[in-house]
Short mmCIF file of N, CA and C in Angstrom, two decimals:
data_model
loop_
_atom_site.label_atom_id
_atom_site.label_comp_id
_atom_site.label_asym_id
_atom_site.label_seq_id
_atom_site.Cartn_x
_atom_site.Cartn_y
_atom_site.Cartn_z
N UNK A 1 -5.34 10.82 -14.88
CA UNK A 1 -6.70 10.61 -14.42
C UNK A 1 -7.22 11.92 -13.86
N UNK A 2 -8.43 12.14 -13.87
CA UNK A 2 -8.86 13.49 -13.43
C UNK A 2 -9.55 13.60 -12.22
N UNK A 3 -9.33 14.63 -11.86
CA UNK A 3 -9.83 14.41 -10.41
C UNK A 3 -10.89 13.98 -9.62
N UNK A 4 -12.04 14.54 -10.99
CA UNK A 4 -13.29 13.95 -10.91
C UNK A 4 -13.59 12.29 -10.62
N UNK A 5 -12.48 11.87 -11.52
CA UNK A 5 -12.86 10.64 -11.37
C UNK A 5 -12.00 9.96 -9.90
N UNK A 6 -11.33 10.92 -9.33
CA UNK A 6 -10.73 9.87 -7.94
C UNK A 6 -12.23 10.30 -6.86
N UNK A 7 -12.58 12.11 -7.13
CA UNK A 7 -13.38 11.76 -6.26
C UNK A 7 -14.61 10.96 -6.26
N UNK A 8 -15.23 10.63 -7.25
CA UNK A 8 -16.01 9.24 -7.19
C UNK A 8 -15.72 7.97 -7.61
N UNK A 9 -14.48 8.06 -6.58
CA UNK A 9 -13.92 6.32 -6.33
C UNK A 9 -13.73 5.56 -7.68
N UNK A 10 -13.04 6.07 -8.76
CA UNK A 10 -13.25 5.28 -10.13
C UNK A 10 -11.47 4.87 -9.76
N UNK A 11 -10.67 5.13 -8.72
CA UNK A 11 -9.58 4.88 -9.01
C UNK A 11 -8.49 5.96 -9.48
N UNK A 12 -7.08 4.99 -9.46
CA UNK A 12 -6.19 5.88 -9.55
C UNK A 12 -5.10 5.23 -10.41
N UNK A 13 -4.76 5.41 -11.56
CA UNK A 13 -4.13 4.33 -12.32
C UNK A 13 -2.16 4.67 -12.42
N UNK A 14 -1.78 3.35 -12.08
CA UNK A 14 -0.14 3.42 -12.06
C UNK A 14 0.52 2.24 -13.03
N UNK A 15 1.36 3.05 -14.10
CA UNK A 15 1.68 1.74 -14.51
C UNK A 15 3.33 1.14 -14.44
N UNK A 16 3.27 -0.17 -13.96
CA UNK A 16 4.75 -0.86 -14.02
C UNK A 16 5.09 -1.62 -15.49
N UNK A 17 6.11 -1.41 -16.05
CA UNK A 17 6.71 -2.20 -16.79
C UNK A 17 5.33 -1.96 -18.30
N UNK A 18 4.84 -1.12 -18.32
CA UNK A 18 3.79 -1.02 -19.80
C UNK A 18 2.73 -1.66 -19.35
N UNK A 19 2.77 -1.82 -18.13
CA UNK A 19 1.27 -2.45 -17.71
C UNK A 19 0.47 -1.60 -16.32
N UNK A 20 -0.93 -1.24 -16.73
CA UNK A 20 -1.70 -0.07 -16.38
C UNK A 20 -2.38 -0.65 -15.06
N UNK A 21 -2.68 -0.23 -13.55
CA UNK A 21 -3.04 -0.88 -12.48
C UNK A 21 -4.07 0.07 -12.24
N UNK A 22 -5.33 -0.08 -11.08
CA UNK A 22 -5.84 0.94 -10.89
C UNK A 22 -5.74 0.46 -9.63
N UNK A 23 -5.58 1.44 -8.56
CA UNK A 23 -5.77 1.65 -7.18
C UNK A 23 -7.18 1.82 -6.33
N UNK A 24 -7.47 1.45 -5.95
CA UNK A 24 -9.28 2.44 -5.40
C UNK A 24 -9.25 1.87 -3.75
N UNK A 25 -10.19 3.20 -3.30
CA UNK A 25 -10.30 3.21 -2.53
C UNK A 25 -10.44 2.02 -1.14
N UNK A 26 -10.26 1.82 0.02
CA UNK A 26 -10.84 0.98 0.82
C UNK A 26 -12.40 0.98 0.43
N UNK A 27 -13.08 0.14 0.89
CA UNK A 27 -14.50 -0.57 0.75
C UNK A 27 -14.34 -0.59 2.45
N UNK A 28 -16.04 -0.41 3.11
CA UNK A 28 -15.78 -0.41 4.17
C UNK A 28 -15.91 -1.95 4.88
N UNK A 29 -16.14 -2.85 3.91
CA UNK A 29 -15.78 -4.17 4.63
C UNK A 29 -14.61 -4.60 4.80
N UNK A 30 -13.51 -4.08 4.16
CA UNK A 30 -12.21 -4.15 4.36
C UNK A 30 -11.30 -3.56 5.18
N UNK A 31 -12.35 -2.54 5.93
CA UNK A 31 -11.41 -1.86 7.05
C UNK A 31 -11.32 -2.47 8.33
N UNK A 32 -11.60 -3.27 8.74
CA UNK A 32 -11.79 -4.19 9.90
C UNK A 32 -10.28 -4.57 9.89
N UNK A 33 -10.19 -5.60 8.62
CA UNK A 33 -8.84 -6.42 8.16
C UNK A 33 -7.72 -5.20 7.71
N UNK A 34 -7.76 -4.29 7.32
CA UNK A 34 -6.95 -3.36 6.64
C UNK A 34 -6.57 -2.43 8.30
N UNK A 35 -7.55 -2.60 9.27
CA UNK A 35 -7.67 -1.63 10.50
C UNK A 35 -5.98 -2.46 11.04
N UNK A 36 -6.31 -4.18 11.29
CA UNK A 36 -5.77 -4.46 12.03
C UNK A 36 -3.96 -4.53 10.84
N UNK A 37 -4.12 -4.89 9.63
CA UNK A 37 -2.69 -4.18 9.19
C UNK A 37 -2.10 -3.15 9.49
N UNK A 38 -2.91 -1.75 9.16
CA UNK A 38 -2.38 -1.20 9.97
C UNK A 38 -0.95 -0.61 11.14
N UNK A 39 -1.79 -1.35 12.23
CA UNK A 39 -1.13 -1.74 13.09
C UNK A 39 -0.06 -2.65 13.76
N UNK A 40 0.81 -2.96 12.04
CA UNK A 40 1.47 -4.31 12.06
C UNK A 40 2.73 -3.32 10.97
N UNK A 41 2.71 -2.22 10.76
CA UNK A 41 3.17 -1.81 9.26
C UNK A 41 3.51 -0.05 9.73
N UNK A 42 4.41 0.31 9.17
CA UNK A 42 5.21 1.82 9.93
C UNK A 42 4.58 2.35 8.15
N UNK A 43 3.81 3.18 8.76
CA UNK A 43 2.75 4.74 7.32
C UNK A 43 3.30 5.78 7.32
N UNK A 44 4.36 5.89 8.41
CA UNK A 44 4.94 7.66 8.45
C UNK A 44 5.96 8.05 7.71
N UNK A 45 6.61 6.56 7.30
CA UNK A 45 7.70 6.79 6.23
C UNK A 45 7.82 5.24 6.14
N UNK A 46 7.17 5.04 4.71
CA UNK A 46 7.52 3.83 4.15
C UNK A 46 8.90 2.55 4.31
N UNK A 47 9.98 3.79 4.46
CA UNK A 47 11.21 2.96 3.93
C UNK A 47 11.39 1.99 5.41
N UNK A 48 11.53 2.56 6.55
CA UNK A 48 11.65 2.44 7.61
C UNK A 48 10.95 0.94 7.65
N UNK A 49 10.16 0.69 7.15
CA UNK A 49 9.50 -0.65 6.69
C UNK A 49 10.47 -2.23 6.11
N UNK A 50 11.47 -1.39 5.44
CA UNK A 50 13.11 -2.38 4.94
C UNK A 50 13.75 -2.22 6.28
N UNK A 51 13.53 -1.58 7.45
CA UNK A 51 15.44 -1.68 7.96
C UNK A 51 14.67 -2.32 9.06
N UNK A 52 15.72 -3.30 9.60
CA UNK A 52 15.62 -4.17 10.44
C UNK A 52 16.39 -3.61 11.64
N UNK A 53 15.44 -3.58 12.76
CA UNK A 53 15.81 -2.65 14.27
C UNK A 53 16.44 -3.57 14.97
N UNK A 54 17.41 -2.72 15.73
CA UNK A 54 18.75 -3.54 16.53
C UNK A 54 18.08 -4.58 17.10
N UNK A 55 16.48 -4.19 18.37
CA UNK A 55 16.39 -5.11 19.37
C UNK A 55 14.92 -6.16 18.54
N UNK A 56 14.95 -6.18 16.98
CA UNK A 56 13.65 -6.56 16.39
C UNK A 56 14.27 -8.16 15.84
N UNK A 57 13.02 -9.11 16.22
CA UNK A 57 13.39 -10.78 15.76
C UNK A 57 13.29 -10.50 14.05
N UNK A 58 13.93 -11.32 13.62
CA UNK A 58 13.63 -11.59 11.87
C UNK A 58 12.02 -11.96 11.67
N UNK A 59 11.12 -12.66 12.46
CA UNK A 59 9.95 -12.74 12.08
C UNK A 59 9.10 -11.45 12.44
N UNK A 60 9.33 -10.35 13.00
CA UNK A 60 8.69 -9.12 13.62
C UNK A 60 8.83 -8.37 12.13
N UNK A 61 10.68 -8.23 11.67
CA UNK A 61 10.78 -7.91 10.49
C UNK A 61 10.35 -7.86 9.14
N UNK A 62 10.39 -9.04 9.17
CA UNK A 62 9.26 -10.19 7.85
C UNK A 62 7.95 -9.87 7.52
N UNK A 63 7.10 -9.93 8.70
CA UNK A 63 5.69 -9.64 8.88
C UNK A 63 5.70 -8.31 8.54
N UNK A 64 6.69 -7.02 8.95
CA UNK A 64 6.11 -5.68 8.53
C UNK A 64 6.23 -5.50 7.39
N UNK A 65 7.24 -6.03 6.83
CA UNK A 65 7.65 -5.95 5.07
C UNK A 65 6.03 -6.82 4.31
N UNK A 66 5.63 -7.90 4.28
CA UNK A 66 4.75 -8.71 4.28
C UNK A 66 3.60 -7.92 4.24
N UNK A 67 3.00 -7.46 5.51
CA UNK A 67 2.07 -6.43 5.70
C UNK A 67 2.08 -5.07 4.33
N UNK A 68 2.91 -4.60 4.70
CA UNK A 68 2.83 -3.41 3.51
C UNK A 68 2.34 -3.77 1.91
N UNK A 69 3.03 -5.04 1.81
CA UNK A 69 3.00 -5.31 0.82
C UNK A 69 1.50 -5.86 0.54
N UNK A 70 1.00 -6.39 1.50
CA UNK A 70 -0.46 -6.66 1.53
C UNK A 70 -1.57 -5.41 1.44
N UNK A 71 -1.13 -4.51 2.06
CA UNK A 71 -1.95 -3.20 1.82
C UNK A 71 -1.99 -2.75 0.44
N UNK A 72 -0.95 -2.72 0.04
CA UNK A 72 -0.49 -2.62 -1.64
C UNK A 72 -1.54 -3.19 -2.79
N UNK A 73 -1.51 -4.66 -2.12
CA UNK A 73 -2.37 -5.49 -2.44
C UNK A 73 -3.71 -5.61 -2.46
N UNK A 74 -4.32 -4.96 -1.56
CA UNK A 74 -5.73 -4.67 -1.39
C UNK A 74 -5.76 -3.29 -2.11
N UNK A 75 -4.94 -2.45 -2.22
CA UNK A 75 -5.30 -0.70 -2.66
C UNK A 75 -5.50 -1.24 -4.59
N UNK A 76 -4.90 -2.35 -4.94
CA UNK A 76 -5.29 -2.70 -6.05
C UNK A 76 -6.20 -3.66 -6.37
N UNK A 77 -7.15 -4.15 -5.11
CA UNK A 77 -7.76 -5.33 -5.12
C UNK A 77 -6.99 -6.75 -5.80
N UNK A 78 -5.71 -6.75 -5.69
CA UNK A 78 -5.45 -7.78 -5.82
C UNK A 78 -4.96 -8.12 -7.37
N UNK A 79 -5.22 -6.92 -8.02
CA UNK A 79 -4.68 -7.39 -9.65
C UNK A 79 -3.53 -6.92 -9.50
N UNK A 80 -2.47 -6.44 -8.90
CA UNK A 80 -1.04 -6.38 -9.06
C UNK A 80 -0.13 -7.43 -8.43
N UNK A 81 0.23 -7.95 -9.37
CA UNK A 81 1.65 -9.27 -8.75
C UNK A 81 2.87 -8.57 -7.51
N UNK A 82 3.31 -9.15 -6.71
CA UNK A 82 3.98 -8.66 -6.11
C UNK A 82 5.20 -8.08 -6.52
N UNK A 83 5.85 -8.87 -7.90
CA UNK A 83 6.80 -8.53 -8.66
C UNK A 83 6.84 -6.72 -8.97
N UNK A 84 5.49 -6.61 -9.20
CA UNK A 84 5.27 -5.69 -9.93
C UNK A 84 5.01 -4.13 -8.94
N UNK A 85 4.69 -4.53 -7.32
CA UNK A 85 4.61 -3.66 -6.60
C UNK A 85 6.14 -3.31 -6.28
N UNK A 86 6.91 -4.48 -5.88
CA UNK A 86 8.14 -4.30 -5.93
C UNK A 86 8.98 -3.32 -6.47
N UNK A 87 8.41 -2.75 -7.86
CA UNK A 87 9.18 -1.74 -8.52
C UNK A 87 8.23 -0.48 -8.58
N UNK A 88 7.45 -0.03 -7.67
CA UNK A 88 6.43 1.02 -7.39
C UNK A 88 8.34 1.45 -6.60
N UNK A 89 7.77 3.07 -6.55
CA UNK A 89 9.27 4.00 -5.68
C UNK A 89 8.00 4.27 -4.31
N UNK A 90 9.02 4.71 -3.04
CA UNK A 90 8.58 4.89 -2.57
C UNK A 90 7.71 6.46 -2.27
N UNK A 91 7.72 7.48 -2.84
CA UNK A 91 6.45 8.44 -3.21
C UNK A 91 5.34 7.55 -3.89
N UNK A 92 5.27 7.00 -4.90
CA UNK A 92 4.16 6.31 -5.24
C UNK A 92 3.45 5.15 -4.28
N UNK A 93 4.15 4.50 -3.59
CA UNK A 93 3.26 3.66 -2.18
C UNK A 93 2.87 4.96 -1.47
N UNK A 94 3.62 5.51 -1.03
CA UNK A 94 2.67 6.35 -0.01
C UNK A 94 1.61 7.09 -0.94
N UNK A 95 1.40 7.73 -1.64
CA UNK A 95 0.82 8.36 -2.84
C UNK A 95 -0.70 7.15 -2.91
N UNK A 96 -0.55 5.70 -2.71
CA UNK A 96 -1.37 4.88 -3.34
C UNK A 96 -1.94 4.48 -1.56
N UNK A 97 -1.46 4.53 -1.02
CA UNK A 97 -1.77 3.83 0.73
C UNK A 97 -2.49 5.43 0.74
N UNK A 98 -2.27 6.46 0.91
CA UNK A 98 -3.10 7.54 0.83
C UNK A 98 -4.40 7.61 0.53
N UNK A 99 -4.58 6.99 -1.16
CA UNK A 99 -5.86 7.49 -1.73
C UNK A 99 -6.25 6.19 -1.39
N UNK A 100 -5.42 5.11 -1.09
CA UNK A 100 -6.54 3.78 -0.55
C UNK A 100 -7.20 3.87 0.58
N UNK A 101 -6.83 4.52 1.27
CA UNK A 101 -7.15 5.18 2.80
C UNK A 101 -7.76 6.35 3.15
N UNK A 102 -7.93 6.92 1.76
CA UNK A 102 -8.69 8.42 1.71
C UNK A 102 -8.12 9.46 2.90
N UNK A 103 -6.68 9.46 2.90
CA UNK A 103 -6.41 10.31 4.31
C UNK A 103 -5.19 11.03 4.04
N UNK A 104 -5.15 12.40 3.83
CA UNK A 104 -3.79 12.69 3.86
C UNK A 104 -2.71 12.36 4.44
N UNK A 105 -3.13 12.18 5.76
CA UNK A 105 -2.21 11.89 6.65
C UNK A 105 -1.89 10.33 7.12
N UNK A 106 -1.19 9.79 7.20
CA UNK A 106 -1.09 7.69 7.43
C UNK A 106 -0.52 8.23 8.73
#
């Protein structure tokens, strides 16, 4: 995709398994709901998102895994199955939570 086209929001295309996704940007009605994910979900390093902390309940756990995966979910509006985010690596989530977020930095 060319650059032109990420900078006017046409998206960012990834494909799993022979099948082509496009990513795009937050919409600003979605940052309210995407604000308060966020804050439920570790951006500084994805993985840290799988490991379950000594003094953390299984539902604290659940919800952050859950969450990410919901961000995922909105950076594609919703046309990618979860199956299918599942096998995204982790450079490509951060890579896609990036340009959904327009921010170098999470």
């Amino acid at each position: 995709m060319s650059e032109l086209s990420e900078v006017f929001a046409k998206g960012k295309k990834y494909t799993v398994d022979g099948v082509e996704y496009e990513a795009k940007p937050a919409m600003l009605k979605d940052m309210e709901e995407v604000g308060e994910l966020l804050g439920k979900v570790i951006t500084t390093d994805i993985a840290l998102n799988f490991i379950k902390f000594k003094d953390e309940d299984n539902k604290t756990y659940e919800a952050r895994k859950k969450t990410l995966y919901e961000l995922i979910k909105k950076a594609f509006r919703g046309t990618m199955p979860l199956e299918q985010i599942k096998k995204l690596d982790l450079a490509e989530v951060e890579e896609i939570l990036s340009f959904f977020l327009r921010t170098k930095r999470l």
